[in-house]
């Protein structure tokens, strides 16, 4: 749905990407202020040729992290745990191997040292969530809390789930589902059976895509992604079993419109996030908490709670090419969601085109 003629250049850009084979199926949504000005569906959502629709859901990998963080922050808002309270206060088993002083803030900002599942997780079913949580409780941190920055690529959601479940008796995914229902967000950390027909299948645009990460010379990156086995395997991630289960660090299924709409209201003092967690936690959620060289990403990063932030944007991308952000400088938000696993070149091109328009 094109709302303003000026956005036709973005439509043309994305369509050319499909025509060239650089993209096979994607959704793009742009909001200017609180109004959606573009809701684009291109390509197919599976190898059978079914067309991508504006309500197509797709697995977005680490685009999930801000939503896992938000679900955890609702427990803080409700007084179940404090940001700087030792996790072991609510989860005593977590204190093992020197983790007694690790706080929720350390986890939310990727500073806990638990950026990889322990070696024992190699033999755990990736969808045995409780076993993975127990493995993290018994894990040895790879650095002391607060003394390093490393994206908790796969562990983020299970760590937050463990804290939230112990503090509230409710799962992280259920708390997020409550938010999504309340605010009518088409965002899912666990897909309901009724929504499965809308989900796109992921596909490798490069057959060596997964191996490129799992055999990286960056040991921290490899360790963060290679256990448990399966999260980069499209046969698993395309299964109904994966879609309806939970892996909150990476398991968000979303439409482009819902993602961009969330970011459009993120900083609004009267918006849904502020309503639910309050202005002080909203400030914590979106402010830089850790800045420096990220061991996993091997670059300089400024982390909030789940987002990456710089002087002009707040957002988060996922391995494979999906991304969503809000421009604090130009007042727009955008989401690009794709089923074609490759680099972020496609969304980078969209970003550049939008920046030209505004």
XYZ file of C-alpha atoms in Angstrom:
358
model
C 0.000 0.000 0.000
C 1.667 3.201 -1.190
C 0.482 6.303 0.668
C 2.765 8.987 -0.782
C 4.169 9.141 -4.355
C 7.579 10.187 -3.054
C 8.092 6.706 -1.612
C 7.950 5.110 -5.061
C 11.753 5.198 -5.227
C 11.899 2.815 -2.260
C 9.379 0.524 -3.937
C 11.432 0.541 -7.139
C 14.629 -0.206 -5.225
C 13.177 -3.216 -3.434
C 11.518 -4.537 -6.585
C 14.824 -4.334 -8.448
C 16.373 -6.400 -5.675
C 13.772 -9.108 -6.285
C 14.173 -8.904 -10.055
C 17.949 -9.339 -9.753
C 17.668 -12.314 -7.398
C 19.255 -10.476 -4.479
C 15.919 -10.809 -2.677
C 13.289 -13.551 -2.871
C 10.627 -12.390 -0.435
C 10.376 -9.447 1.927
C 8.198 -6.915 3.659
C 9.095 -3.250 4.094
C 7.222 -0.772 6.254
C 8.002 2.900 6.796
C 6.300 5.154 9.311
C 6.810 8.930 9.249
C 5.989 10.074 12.738
C 3.041 7.934 13.849
C 1.640 7.429 10.326
C 2.481 4.461 8.122
C 3.465 5.784 4.692
C 4.627 2.550 3.065
C 3.622 -1.084 3.572
C 5.290 -3.122 0.853
C 5.188 -6.853 0.120
C 7.470 -8.292 -2.569
C 8.448 -11.719 -3.821
C 7.267 -15.030 -2.436
C 6.918 -16.426 1.058
C 7.889 -19.981 0.163
C 9.335 -22.084 -2.616
C 5.817 -22.973 -3.783
C 5.468 -19.443 -5.097
C 2.836 -18.105 -2.690
C 3.077 -14.325 -2.796
C 4.332 -12.369 0.174
C 1.466 -10.427 1.768
C 1.520 -7.431 4.108
C 0.420 -9.763 6.938
C 3.126 -12.365 6.247
C 5.105 -13.305 9.348
C 8.778 -14.206 9.146
C 11.455 -15.327 11.578
C 13.756 -12.348 12.199
C 16.575 -13.693 14.413
C 18.079 -11.039 16.736
C 15.428 -8.476 15.875
C 13.801 -10.379 18.758
C 16.148 -9.126 21.456
C 14.458 -5.807 22.311
C 11.175 -7.667 22.763
C 12.690 -10.259 25.078
C 14.184 -7.346 27.016
C 10.846 -5.547 27.188
C 9.134 -8.634 28.574
C 11.787 -8.807 31.299
C 11.374 -5.115 32.084
C 7.696 -5.673 32.816
C 8.838 -7.826 35.747
C 10.976 -4.912 36.946
C 8.055 -2.521 36.522
C 5.905 -4.869 38.596
C 8.471 -4.933 41.419
C 9.400 -8.600 41.029
C 13.136 -7.888 40.625
C 15.404 -4.859 40.375
C 17.762 -4.041 37.543
C 20.743 -4.016 39.907
C 19.585 -6.819 42.181
C 21.632 -10.036 42.023
C 19.821 -12.576 39.885
C 20.669 -15.204 42.499
C 18.228 -13.505 44.891
C 15.355 -14.953 42.854
C 17.257 -17.807 41.192
C 19.635 -19.285 43.791
C 21.089 -21.944 41.470
C 22.366 -19.159 39.238
C 24.972 -18.159 41.839
C 27.262 -21.074 40.908
C 30.735 -20.465 39.467
C 31.041 -16.893 40.681
C 27.759 -15.550 39.271
C 26.409 -14.435 42.640
C 26.844 -10.736 41.853
C 25.540 -10.871 38.278
C 22.514 -8.624 37.871
C 19.659 -8.340 35.427
C 21.302 -5.177 34.083
C 24.417 -7.201 33.193
C 22.331 -9.642 31.157
C 20.143 -7.028 29.473
C 23.221 -5.084 28.330
C 25.278 -8.098 27.176
C 27.807 -7.786 30.010
C 27.184 -10.964 32.037
C 29.929 -13.049 30.414
C 27.340 -15.686 29.482
C 27.409 -14.999 25.764
C 27.674 -18.692 24.833
C 25.893 -21.763 26.072
C 28.307 -24.115 27.869
C 29.754 -27.093 25.958
C 27.204 -29.399 27.596
C 24.488 -27.642 25.580
C 25.840 -29.232 22.403
C 23.830 -32.361 23.196
C 20.650 -30.585 24.333
C 17.656 -30.324 22.010
C 17.487 -26.632 21.016
C 13.805 -26.660 21.915
C 14.337 -28.136 25.380
C 14.204 -24.657 26.802
C 14.224 -25.575 30.461
C 17.292 -27.788 30.017
C 19.092 -24.906 28.329
C 18.118 -22.578 31.186
C 19.514 -25.079 33.692
C 22.725 -25.307 31.664
C 23.140 -21.538 31.933
C 22.569 -21.629 35.687
C 25.508 -24.037 35.942
C 27.673 -22.255 33.360
C 31.035 -20.640 33.991
C 30.994 -17.027 32.730
C 33.544 -16.264 30.042
C 34.405 -12.980 31.736
C 33.435 -11.330 35.019
C 30.121 -9.437 34.990
C 30.557 -5.880 33.804
C 34.117 -6.447 32.596
C 33.407 -7.152 28.945
C 30.805 -6.691 26.226
C 29.709 -9.594 24.032
C 26.333 -10.041 22.377
C 24.440 -12.863 24.063
C 23.509 -14.114 20.607
C 21.570 -17.241 21.585
C 21.637 -17.101 25.401
C 19.867 -13.755 25.872
C 16.311 -15.027 25.914
C 16.941 -18.111 28.044
C 18.759 -16.043 30.658
C 15.894 -13.548 30.779
C 13.346 -16.354 30.849
C 15.101 -17.936 33.828
C 15.033 -14.653 35.742
C 11.432 -13.800 34.883
C 10.112 -17.269 35.602
C 11.805 -17.416 38.994
C 10.740 -13.863 39.887
C 7.128 -13.984 38.676
C 6.160 -17.604 38.074
C 5.348 -16.691 34.478
C 7.372 -17.423 31.353
C 9.067 -14.660 29.393
C 7.134 -15.639 26.275
C 3.790 -15.501 28.079
C 4.563 -12.049 29.444
C 5.401 -10.836 25.957
C 2.280 -12.449 24.514
C 0.268 -10.470 27.045
C 1.865 -7.254 25.815
C 1.242 -8.158 22.186
C -2.411 -8.880 22.911
C -2.930 -5.714 24.939
C -1.372 -3.433 22.338
C -2.423 -5.370 19.227
C 1.144 -6.027 18.077
C 1.472 -8.649 15.336
C 4.716 -9.801 16.971
C 5.222 -13.345 18.247
C 7.910 -14.985 20.374
C 5.823 -18.142 19.943
C 3.469 -18.513 16.989
C -0.057 -19.733 17.632
C -1.383 -22.566 15.463
C -3.923 -20.252 13.833
C -1.123 -18.008 12.556
C 1.085 -20.732 11.074
C -0.370 -20.397 7.538
C 0.944 -16.815 7.434
C 4.582 -17.701 8.174
C 7.200 -17.433 5.427
C 9.868 -20.092 4.960
C 13.483 -19.041 5.338
C 15.923 -19.953 2.562
C 19.667 -19.623 2.110
C 20.555 -17.162 -0.632
C 24.119 -18.382 -0.163
C 24.434 -22.144 0.504
C 27.441 -21.439 2.728
C 25.662 -18.809 4.821
C 25.486 -20.778 8.082
C 28.973 -22.262 7.759
C 30.391 -18.782 7.379
C 29.370 -18.046 10.952
C 29.993 -21.462 12.475
C 33.550 -21.646 11.119
C 34.464 -18.002 11.724
C 38.017 -17.238 12.910
C 36.359 -15.165 15.652
C 36.179 -17.754 18.436
C 33.686 -15.695 20.437
C 31.283 -15.546 17.485
C 31.563 -19.258 16.809
C 31.062 -20.173 20.465
C 28.008 -17.928 20.675
C 26.278 -19.626 17.734
C 27.365 -23.264 17.567
C 25.558 -24.664 20.603
C 22.935 -25.895 20.830
C 22.921 -27.067 17.236
C 20.140 -26.072 14.875
C 19.208 -22.370 15.136
C 20.869 -21.572 11.798
C 19.385 -24.662 10.103
C 16.388 -23.679 7.982
C 14.963 -27.194 8.166
C 14.546 -26.711 11.910
C 13.585 -23.037 11.885
C 10.945 -23.615 9.182
C 9.298 -26.390 11.189
C 6.012 -25.883 13.020
C 7.754 -27.292 16.078
C 10.223 -24.389 16.120
C 7.630 -21.764 15.276
C 5.263 -22.738 18.084
C 7.971 -23.292 20.711
C 10.324 -20.668 22.164
C 13.878 -19.418 21.731
C 13.463 -15.763 22.719
C 16.886 -14.366 21.768
C 16.146 -15.019 18.102
C 12.636 -16.448 17.818
C 10.558 -13.423 16.864
C 8.093 -13.853 14.000
C 6.850 -10.479 12.816
C 5.301 -8.482 10.029
C 7.175 -5.456 8.739
C 4.281 -3.172 9.628
C 4.082 -4.352 13.237
C 7.814 -3.905 13.750
C 7.988 -0.434 12.249
C 4.852 0.567 14.121
C 6.400 -0.545 17.404
C 9.469 1.593 16.740
C 7.278 4.538 15.707
C 5.779 4.591 19.201
C 8.841 3.482 21.147
C 9.918 6.889 22.473
C 6.428 8.382 22.764
C 5.869 9.329 26.433
C 2.205 8.440 25.935
C 2.920 5.318 23.870
C 2.373 1.698 24.851
C 5.907 1.022 26.095
C 5.866 4.053 28.379
C 2.388 3.110 29.562
C 3.484 -0.387 30.534
C 6.907 0.136 32.106
C 6.845 3.840 32.983
C 9.075 6.739 31.941
C 12.095 5.819 34.060
C 12.313 2.252 32.758
C 11.675 3.515 29.227
C 14.719 5.738 29.652
C 16.750 2.771 30.913
C 15.439 0.593 28.075
C 16.525 2.981 25.343
C 19.662 4.576 26.853
C 23.187 3.334 26.216
C 24.154 0.868 28.950
C 27.402 -0.536 27.554
C 29.678 0.898 24.879
C 32.899 -0.524 23.526
C 34.334 -3.401 21.549
C 31.876 -6.296 21.373
C 33.765 -9.600 21.395
C 31.122 -11.475 19.420
C 30.448 -8.814 16.797
C 34.134 -7.791 16.715
C 33.321 -4.105 16.374
C 32.448 -1.079 18.463
C 28.852 -1.204 19.699
C 26.648 0.853 22.007
C 24.063 -1.424 23.640
C 20.885 -0.344 25.381
C 18.658 -3.119 26.743
C 18.290 -5.170 23.558
C 18.786 -2.379 21.051
C 21.879 -0.929 19.460
C 21.980 2.857 19.537
C 24.008 5.661 18.006
C 23.579 9.426 17.820
C 20.738 9.255 15.306
C 19.054 5.819 15.541
C 17.839 3.085 17.855
C 17.298 -0.347 16.342
C 18.257 -3.965 16.012
C 19.101 -6.244 13.129
C 19.101 -9.986 12.872
C 21.539 -12.392 11.290
C 20.307 -13.041 7.752
C 19.177 -9.549 6.842
C 16.078 -8.432 8.767
C 16.263 -5.137 10.644
C 14.112 -2.467 12.296
C 14.898 0.972 13.656
C 13.687 4.450 14.523
C 15.540 7.554 13.405
C 15.707 9.975 16.310
C 17.174 12.542 13.930
C 14.604 12.397 11.121
C 11.470 11.133 12.829
C 10.780 7.980 10.853
C 10.857 4.273 11.597
C 11.410 1.381 9.222
C 11.384 -2.390 9.216
C 12.790 -4.656 6.526
C 11.996 -8.326 7.031
C 13.190 -11.043 4.683
C 13.140 -14.774 4.215
C 16.324 -14.762 2.140
C 19.277 -15.368 4.448
C 22.207 -13.256 3.314
C 23.906 -10.002 4.317
C 22.388 -6.671 5.322
C 23.190 -5.076 1.953
C 19.500 -5.040 1.016
C 18.339 -3.144 4.093
C 21.370 -0.849 3.888
C 20.237 0.181 0.408
C 16.734 0.901 1.719
C 18.195 2.953 4.574
C 20.231 5.071 2.174
C 17.217 5.700 -0.062
C 14.995 6.757 2.845
C 17.694 9.067 4.157
C 17.823 10.749 0.738
C 14.061 11.298 0.794
C 14.033 12.848 4.246
